[in-house]
Coordinates of C-alpha atoms and ligand atoms in Angstrom, one line a residue:
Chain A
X21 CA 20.5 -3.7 18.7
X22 CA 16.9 -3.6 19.7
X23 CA 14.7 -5.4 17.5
X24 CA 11.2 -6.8 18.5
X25 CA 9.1 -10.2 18.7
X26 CA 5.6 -10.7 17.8
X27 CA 3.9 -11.9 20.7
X28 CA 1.5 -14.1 19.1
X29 CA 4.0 -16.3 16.7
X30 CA 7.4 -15.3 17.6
X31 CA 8.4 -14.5 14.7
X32 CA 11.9 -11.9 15.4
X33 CA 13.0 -9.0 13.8
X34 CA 15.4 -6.3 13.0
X35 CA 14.8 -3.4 12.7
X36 CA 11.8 -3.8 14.6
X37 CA 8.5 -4.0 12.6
X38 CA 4.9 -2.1 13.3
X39 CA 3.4 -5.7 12.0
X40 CA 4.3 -8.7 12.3
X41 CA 5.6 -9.2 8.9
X42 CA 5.0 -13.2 9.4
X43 CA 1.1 -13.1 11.2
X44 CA -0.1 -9.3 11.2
X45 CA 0.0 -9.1 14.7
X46 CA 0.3 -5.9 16.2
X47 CA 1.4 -7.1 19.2
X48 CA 5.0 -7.1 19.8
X49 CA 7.5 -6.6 22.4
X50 CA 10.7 -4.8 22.4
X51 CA 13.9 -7.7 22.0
X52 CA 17.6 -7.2 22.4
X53 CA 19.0 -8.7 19.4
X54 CA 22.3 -11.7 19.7
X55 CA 25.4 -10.6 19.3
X56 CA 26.6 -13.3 17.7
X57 CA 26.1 -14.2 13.7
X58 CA 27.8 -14.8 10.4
X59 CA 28.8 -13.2 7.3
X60 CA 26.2 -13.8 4.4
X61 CA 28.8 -10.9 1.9
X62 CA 30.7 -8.3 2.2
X63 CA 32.2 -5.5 0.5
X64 CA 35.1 -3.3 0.4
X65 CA 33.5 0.2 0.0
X66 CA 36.3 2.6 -2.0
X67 CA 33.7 5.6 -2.5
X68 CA 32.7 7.0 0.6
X69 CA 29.4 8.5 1.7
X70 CA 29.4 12.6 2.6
X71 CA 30.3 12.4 6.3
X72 CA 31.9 9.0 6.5
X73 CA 35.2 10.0 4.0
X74 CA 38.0 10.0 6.8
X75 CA 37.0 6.2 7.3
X76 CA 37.7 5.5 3.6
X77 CA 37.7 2.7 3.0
X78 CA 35.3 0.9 4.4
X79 CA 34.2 -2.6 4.8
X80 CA 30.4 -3.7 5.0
X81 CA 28.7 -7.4 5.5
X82 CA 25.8 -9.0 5.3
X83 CA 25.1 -10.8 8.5
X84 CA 22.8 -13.5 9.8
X85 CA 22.3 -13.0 13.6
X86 CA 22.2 -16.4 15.2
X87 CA 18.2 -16.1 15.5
X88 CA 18.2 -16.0 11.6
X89 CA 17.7 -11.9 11.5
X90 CA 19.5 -10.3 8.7
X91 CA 21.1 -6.9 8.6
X92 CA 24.1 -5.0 7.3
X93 CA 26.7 -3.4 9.1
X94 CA 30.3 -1.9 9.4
X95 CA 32.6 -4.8 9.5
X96 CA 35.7 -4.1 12.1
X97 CA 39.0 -5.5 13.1
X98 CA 38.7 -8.0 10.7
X99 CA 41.1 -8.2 8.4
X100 CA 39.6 -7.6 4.5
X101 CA 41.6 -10.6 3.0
X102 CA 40.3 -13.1 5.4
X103 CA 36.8 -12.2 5.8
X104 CA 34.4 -14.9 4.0
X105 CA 30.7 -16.0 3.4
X106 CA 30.2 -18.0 6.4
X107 CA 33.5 -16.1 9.0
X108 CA 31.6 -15.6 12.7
X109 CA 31.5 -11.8 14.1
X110 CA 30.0 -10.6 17.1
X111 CA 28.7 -7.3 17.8
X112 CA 31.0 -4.2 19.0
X113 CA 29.4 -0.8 20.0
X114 CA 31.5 1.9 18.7
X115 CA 31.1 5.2 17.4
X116 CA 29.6 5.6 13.8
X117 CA 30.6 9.2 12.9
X118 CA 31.0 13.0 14.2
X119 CA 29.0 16.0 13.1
X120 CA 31.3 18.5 12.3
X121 CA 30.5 22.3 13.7
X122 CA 27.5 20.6 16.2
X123 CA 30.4 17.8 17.6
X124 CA 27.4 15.6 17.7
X125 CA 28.9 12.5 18.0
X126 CA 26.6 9.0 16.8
X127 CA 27.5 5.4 18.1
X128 CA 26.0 2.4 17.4
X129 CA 26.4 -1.3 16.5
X130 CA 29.0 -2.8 14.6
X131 CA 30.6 -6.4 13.7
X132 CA 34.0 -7.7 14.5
X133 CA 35.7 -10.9 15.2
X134 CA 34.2 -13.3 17.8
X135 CA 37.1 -12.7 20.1
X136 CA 37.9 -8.9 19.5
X137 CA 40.2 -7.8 22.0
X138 CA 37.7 -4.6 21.6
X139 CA 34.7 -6.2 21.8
X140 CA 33.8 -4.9 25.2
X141 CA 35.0 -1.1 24.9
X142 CA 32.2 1.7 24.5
X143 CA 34.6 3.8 22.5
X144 CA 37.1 4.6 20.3
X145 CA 38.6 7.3 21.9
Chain B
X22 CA -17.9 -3.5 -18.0
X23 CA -17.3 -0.9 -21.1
X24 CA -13.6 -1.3 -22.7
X25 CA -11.0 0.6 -21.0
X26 CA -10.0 3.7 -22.3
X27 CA -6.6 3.4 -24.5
X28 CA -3.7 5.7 -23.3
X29 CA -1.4 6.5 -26.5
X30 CA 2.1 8.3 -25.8
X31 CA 2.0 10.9 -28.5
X32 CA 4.9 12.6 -28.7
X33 CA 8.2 12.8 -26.8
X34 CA 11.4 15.1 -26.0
X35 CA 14.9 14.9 -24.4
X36 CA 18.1 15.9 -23.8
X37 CA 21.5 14.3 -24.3
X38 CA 22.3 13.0 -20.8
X39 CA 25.6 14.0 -19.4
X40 CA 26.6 17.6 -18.2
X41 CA 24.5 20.9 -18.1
X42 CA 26.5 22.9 -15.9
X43 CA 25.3 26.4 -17.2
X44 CA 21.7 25.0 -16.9
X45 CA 19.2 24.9 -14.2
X46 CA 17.0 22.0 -13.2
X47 CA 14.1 24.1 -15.4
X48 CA 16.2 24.8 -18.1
X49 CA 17.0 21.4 -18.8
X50 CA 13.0 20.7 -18.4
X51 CA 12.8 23.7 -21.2
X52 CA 15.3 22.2 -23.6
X53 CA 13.1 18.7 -23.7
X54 CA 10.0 20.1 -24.1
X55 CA 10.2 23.3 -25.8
X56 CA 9.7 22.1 -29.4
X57 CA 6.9 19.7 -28.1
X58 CA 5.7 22.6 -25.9
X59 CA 5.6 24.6 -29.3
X60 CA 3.7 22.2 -32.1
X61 CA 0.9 21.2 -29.1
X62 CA -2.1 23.7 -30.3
X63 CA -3.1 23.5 -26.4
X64 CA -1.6 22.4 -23.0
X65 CA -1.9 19.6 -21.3
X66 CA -4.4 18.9 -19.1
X67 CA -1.6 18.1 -15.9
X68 CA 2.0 17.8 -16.3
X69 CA 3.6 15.1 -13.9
X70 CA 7.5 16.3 -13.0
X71 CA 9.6 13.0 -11.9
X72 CA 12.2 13.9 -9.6
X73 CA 14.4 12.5 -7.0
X74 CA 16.9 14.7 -5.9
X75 CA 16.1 18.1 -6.5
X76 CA 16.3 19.3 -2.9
X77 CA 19.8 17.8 -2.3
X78 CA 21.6 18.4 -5.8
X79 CA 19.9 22.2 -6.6
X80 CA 18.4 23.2 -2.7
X81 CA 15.4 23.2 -4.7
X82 CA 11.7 22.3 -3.6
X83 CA 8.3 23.0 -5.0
X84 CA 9.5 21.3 -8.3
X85 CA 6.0 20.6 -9.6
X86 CA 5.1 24.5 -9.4
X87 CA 8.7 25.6 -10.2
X88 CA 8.9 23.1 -13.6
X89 CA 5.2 23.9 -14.5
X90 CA 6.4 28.1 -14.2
X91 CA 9.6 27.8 -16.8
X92 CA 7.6 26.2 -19.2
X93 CA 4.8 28.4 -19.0
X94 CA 2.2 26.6 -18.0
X95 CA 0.3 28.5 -15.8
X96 CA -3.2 27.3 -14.4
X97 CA -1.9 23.7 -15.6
X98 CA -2.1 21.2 -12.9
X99 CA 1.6 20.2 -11.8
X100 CA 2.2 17.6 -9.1
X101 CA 5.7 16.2 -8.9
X102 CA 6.7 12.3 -7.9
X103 CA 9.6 10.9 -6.2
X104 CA 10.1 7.0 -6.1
X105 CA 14.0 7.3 -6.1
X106 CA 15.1 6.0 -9.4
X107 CA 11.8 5.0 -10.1
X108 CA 10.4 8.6 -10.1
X109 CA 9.9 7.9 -13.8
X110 CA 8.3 4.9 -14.0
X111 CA 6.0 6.2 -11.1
X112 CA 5.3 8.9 -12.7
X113 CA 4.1 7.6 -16.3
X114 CA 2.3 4.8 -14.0
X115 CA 0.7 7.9 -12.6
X116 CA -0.5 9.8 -15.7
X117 CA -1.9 6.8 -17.8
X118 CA -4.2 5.7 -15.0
X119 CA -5.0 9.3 -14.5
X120 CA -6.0 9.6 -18.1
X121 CA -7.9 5.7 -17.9
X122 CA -9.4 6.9 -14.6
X123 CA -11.2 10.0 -16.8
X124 CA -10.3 12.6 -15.4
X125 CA -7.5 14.2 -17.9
X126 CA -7.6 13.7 -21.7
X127 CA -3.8 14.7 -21.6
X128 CA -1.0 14.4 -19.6
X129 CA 2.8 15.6 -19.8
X130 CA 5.1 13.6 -17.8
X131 CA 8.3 15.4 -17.5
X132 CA 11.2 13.5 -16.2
X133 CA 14.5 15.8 -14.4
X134 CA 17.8 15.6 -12.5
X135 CA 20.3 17.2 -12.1
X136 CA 23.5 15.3 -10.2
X137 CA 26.7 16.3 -11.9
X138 CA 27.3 19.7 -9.7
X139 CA 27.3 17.6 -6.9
X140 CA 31.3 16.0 -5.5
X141 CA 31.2 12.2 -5.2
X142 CA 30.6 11.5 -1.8
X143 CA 27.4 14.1 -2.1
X144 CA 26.2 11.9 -4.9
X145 CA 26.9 9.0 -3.0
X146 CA 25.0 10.6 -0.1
X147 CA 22.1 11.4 -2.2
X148 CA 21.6 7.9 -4.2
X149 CA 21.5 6.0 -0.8
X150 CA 18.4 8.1 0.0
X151 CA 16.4 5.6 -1.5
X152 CA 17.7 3.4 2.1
X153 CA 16.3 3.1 5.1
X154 CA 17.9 6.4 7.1
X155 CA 18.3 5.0 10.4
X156 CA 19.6 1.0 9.5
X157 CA 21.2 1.6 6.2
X158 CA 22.4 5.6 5.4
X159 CA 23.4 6.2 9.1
X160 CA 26.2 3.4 8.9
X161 CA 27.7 5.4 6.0
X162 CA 27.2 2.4 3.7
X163 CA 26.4 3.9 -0.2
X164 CA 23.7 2.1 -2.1
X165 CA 26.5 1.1 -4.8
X166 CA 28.2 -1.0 -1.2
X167 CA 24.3 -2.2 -0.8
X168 CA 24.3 -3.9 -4.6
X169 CA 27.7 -5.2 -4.3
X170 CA 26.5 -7.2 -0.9
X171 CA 23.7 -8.6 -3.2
X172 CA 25.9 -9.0 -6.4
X173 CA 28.3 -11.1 -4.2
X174 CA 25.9 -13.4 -3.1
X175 CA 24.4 -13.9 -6.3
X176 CA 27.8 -14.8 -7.6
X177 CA 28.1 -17.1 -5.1
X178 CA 25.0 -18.9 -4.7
X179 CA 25.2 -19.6 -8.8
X180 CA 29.0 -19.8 -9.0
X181 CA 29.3 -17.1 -11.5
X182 CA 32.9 -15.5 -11.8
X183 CA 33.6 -11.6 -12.1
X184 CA 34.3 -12.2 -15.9
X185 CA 30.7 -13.9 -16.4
X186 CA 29.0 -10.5 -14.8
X187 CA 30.8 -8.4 -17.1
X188 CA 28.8 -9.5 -19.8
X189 CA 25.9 -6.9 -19.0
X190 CA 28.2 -3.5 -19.0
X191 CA 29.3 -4.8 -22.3
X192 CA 25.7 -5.4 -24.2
X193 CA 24.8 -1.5 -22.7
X194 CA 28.2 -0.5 -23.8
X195 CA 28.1 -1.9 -27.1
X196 CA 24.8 0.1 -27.4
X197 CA 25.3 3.2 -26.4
X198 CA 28.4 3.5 -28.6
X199 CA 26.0 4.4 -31.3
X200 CA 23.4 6.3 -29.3
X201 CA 23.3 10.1 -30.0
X202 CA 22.1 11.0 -26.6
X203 CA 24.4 8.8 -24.6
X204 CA 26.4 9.7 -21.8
X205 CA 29.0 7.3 -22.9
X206 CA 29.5 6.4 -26.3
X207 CA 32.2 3.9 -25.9
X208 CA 32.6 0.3 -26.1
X209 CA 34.1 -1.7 -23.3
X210 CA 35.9 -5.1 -23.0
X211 CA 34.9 -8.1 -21.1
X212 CA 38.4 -7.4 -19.0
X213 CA 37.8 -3.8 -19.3
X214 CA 35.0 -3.7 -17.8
X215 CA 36.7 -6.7 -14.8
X216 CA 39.7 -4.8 -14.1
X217 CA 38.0 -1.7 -13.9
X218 CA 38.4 0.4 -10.7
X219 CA 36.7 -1.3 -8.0
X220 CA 34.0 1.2 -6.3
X221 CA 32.7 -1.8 -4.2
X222 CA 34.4 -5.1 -4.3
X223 CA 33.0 -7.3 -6.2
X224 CA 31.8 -4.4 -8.4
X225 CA 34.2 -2.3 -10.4
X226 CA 33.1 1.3 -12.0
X227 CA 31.9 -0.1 -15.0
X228 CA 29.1 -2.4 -13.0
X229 CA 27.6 0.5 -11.8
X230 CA 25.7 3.7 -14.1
X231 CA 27.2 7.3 -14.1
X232 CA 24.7 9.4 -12.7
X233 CA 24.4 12.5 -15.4
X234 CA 22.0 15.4 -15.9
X235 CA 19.3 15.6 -18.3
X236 CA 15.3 15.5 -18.8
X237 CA 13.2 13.7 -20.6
X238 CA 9.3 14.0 -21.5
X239 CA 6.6 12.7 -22.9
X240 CA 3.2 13.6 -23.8
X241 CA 0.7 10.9 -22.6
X242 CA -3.5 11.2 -23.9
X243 CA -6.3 9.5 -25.0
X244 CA -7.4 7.6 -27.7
X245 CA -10.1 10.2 -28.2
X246 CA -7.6 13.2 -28.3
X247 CA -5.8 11.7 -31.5
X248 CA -6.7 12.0 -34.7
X249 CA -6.7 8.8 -37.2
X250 CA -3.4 10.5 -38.5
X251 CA -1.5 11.4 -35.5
X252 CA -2.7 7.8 -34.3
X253 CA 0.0 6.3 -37.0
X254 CA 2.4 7.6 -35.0
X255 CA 1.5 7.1 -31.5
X256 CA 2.4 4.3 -28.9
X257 CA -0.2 3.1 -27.5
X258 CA 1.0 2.2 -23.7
X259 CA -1.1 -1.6 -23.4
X260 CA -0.2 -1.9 -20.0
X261 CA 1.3 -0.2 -16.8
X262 CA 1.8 -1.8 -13.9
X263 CA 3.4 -1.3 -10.5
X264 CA 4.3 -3.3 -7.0
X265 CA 6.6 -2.6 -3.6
X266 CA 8.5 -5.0 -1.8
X267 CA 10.4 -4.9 1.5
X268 CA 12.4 -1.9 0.8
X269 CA 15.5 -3.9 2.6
X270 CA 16.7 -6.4 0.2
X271 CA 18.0 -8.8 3.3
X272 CA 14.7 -8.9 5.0
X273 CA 13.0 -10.7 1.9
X274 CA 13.2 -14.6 2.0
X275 CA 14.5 -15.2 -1.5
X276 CA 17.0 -11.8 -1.7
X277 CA 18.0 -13.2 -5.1
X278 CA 14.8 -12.8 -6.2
X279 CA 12.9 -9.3 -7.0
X280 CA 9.0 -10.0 -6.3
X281 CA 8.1 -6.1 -7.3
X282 CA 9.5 -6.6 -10.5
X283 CA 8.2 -9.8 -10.9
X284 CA 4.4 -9.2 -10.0
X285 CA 4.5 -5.8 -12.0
X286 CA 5.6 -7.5 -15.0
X287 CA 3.2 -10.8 -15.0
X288 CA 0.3 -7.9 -14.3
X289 CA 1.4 -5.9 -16.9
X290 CA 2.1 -8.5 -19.6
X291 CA -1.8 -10.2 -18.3
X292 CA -3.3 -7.0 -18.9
X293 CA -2.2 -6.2 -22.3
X294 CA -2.6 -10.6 -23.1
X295 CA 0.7 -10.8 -24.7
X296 CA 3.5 -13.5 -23.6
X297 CA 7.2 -12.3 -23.0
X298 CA 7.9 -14.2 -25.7
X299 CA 6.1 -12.0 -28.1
X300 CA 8.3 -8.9 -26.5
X301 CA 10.4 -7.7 -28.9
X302 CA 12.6 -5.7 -26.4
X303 CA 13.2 -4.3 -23.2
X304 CA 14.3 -1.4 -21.1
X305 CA 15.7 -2.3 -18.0
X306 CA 16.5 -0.9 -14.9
X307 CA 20.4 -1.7 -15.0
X308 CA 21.9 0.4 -13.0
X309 CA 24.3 -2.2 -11.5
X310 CA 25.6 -5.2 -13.3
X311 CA 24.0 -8.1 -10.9
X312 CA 20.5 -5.6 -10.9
X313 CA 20.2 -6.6 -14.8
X314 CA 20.7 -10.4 -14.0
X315 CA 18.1 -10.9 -11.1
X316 CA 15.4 -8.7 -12.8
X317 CA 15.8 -11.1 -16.3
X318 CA 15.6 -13.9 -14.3
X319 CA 12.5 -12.7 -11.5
X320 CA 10.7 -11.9 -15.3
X321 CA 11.8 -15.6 -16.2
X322 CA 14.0 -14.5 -19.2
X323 CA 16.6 -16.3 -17.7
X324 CA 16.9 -19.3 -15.2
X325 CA 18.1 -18.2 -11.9
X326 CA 21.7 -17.9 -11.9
X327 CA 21.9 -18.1 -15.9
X328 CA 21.3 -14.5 -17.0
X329 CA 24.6 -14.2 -17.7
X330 CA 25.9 -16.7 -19.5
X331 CA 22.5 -15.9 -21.7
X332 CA 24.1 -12.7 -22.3
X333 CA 27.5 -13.8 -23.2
X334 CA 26.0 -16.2 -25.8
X335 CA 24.0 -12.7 -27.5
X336 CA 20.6 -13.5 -26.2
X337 CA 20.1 -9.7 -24.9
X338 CA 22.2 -8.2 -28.0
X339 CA 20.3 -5.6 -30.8
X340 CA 20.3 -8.7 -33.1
X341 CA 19.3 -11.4 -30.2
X342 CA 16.5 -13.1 -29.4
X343 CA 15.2 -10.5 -26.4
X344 CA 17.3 -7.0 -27.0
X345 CA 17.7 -4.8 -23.4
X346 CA 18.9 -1.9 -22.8
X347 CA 18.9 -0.5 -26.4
X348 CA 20.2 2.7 -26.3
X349 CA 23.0 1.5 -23.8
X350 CA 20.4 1.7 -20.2
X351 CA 21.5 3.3 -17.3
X352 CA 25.1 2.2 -17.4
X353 CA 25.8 3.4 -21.1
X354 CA 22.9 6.2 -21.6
X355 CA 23.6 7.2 -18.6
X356 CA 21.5 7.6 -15.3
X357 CA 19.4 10.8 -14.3
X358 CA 18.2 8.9 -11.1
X359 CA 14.7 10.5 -11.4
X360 CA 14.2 11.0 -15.2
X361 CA 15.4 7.9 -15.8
X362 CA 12.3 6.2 -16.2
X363 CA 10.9 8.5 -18.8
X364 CA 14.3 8.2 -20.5
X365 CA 13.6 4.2 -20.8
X366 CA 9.8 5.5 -22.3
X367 CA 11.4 7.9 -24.9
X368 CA 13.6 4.9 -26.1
X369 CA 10.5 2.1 -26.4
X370 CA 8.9 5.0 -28.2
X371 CA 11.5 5.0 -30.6
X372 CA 12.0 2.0 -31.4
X373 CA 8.8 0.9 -31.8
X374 CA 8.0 4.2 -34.4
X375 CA 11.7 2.7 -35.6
X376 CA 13.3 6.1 -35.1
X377 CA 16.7 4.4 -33.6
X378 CA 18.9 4.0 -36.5
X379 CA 22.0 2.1 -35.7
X380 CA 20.2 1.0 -32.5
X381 CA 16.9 -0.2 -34.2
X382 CA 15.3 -3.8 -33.4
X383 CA 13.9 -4.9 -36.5
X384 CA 10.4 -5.2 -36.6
X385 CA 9.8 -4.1 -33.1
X386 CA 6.2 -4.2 -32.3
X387 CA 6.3 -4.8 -28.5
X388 CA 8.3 -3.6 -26.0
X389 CA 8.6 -3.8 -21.8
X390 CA 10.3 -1.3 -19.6
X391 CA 11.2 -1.6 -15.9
X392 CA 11.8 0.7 -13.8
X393 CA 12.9 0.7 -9.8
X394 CA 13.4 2.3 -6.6
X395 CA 16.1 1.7 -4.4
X396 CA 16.5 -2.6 -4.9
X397 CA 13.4 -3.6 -6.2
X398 CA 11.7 -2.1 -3.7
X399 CA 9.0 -0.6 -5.9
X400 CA 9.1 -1.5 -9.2
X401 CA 7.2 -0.1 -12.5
X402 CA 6.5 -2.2 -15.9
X403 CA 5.2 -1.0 -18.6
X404 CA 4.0 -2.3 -22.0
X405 CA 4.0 -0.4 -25.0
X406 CA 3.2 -1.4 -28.7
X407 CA 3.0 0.7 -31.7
X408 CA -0.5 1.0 -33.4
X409 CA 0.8 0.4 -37.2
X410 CA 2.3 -2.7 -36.3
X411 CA 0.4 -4.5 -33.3
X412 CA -2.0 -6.1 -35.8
X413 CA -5.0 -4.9 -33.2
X414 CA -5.9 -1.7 -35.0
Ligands
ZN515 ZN1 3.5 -12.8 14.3

């Protein structure tokens, strides 16, 4: 998760900005983002998204990294039931989705629980 | 400074929302504006076409050219606008100032869509394109997923249950019931609309508008194009106004809180020196439940977190104290994403020339529409009053 950091206040974000939203600094450096955060919401998605349908259903959230950036993303490995406003996750990389005829295949972040036995694989495969 | 020019809507034209299978994006266009089309003695000066999903739902591009061709309108200036489902209100934003600005005397703004030919995860697909492609769409989350993240949080941050939410899908509901060129002309339960199917927990299917075909249009020019007689019948549009926000709702400081909508509406009401309380009714951008509470409260209609209690004790009904919605809104008219916004115009228009029967406000005089993009991240107000009864003319 590569966000970036305005040079001349600090301010942080995600995704990363052309301005800094908080001083209007152009300067700003390229910043990994922390793994680590909490769950704002989240949702239980029952209608899928062309391309995403064999993954039906699936669960979103709205998470506050532990710098204060927000974003949303795939929640994984976590149990629907006990998810909460406030439950930690961590980030896992996985894979997002395959292009059919091409076989492109796109990974990229995710959220599970802070100890996912998973949390340090590179795939699903 | 001379006075501004006044932009009247003089006419307008629609379709019933719903299904046009054997129909074309320009034959739909046709069937809105061909008696309007017909009774004009000349064309308009420019015709505006709102669209968002023309590309993805009919392959089809060049819309402005393509619409302005069916209904014959060659040598016409077409241009086409896509704001998501604010295409609309962009699009009417567009033609009044280009009629204040001078340079037209007469504008038609011609909203379209087309959605229903599309299978659900293509129209699922093709409403999140009003996200960010590379931090929202590529994840696979669908914008209806997006507004149940932010009705969740509004229902926790102001302790308001899944019953208490309900209370919007029923007010549209009970609208639309009676409204000719509804979608869905059916009332719904409080626990009707609760234990619904859920599409995205916390919201169920009746929280969130059925996207349908159809077009709407109206015919936008000024003051000096009218007669004194046609003038009786106009609408005189008092203000249009328009503002973006971050287009990610979870960037903003306050997420509960739409700033476009709110900014767009204070200019607008400024600009035409009315009050919200002197609105008689509004058209809302309601195409999810919590999306009808926050924009009340962001125009102060409500207090934050109270919008929907408000509307379970009638404030927002036909007969209450500020009507929305009154042909039912995107949930009950129905919602053709890109039209909708002229859709919302064709309803002020009628009630305020009290052409609504069942669903007339008595004694309208002023009314506000807002439309959106994506989560309030552009929003369009507009205020309209009609000439007869504004007291100004
Ligand atoms: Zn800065």
């Amino acid at each position: 998760m590569l966000g970036n950091k305005c040079e001349k206040c600090q301010a942080e974000f995600f995704p990363p900005v052309n301005i800094c939203r908080a001083c209007k600094s152009i300067d700003l450096k390229p910043l990994e983002m922390p793994g680590a955060g909490k769950i704002l919401s989240y949702t239980l998605q029952k209608e899928s998204v062309a391309g995403f349908e064999e993954q039906e259903p699936m669960v979103f959230g709205l998470v506050e990294l532990s710098n204060g950036v927000r974003l949303v993303a795939q929640i994984v490995d976590f149990p629907y039931e006990s998810l909460k406003i406030g439950s930690k996750v961590k980030a896992v990389f996985r894979r997002v989705k395959a292009d059919g005829p091409s076989g492109q295949i796109y990974y990229g972040y995710k959220f599970g629980p802070p100890r996912s036995p998973r949390e340090t694989s590179a795939t699903e495969e | 400074m001379t006075a501004a020019l006044s932009v009247f809507i003089s006419r307008i034209g629609y379709t019933k929302v719903g299904d046009h299978w054997d129909k074309s994006l320009s034959e739909i266009a046709f069937q809105a504006s061909k008696v309007l089309l017909k009774e004009e003695a000349s064309p308009p000066d420019a015709i505006i076409i709102a669209n968002a999903l023309s590309e993805l739902s009919s392959s089809q591009g060049n819309l402005a050219a393509i619409v302005a061709d069916a209904l014959d309108l060659k040598g016409v200036p077409a241009y086409r606008v896509e704001a998501a489902g604010g295409s609309g209100g962009s699009a009417i934003n567009l033609g009044v100032n280009l009629i204040k600005g001078g340079q037209m005397e007469s504008v038609l703004v011609m909203g379209v869509e087309k959605m229903r030919d599309l299978d659900p995860a293509k129209v699922m697909q093709a409403q999140g394109l009003s996200e960010n492609a590379d931090y929202s769409q590529f994840f696979g989350i669908s914008i209806a997923a997006m507004n149940a993240l932010l009705a969740r949080m509004y229902m926790h941050e102001y302790d308001v249950t899944r019953e208490k939410l309900s209370a919007f899908p029923v007010v549209a509901h009970k609208n639309s019931s009676t409204a000719e060129h509804a979608q869905f002309r059916k009332k719904f339960t409080n626990e009707e609309v609760s234990r619904s199917e859920a599409v995205a927990d916390p919201l169920r299917v009746l929280d969130c508008a059925p996207v349908g075909d159809g077009a709407a249009c109206a015919l936008l020019v000024s003051e000096d194009k009218l007669s004194s007689e046609q003038r009786k019948s106009a609408v005189e549009v008092l203000a249009t106004e328009s503002s973006s926000n971050l287009v990610n709702f979870f960037e903003r400081p306050k997420m509960l809180h739409f700033g476009a909508t709110e900014v767009a509406a204070q200019k607008a009401l400024k600009k035409a020196h009315l009050s919200m309380e002197e609105i008689d009714f509004l058209e809302l951008h309601d195409s999810y439940s919590e999306l009808t509470a926050i924009s009340l409260e962001s125009m102060g209609l409500s207090k934050q977190g109270e919008a929907c209690n408000d509307a379970a004790a009638g404030r927002f009904d036909l007969n209450g104290q500020f009507p929305i919605s009154t042909f039912g809104g995107m949930k009950g008219r129905g919602y053709p994403v890109g039209a909708a916004g002229v859709y919302q115009i064709c309803e002020a228009f009628m009630q305020l020339t009290e052409r609504s029967g069942f669903n007339q406000v008595p004694n309208a005089r002023f009314g506000l529409v807002q439309s959106m993009s994506g989560i309030d991240s552009s929003a369009y107000v507009h205020v309209l009053g009609f000439a007869g009864r504004t007291g100004r003319n």
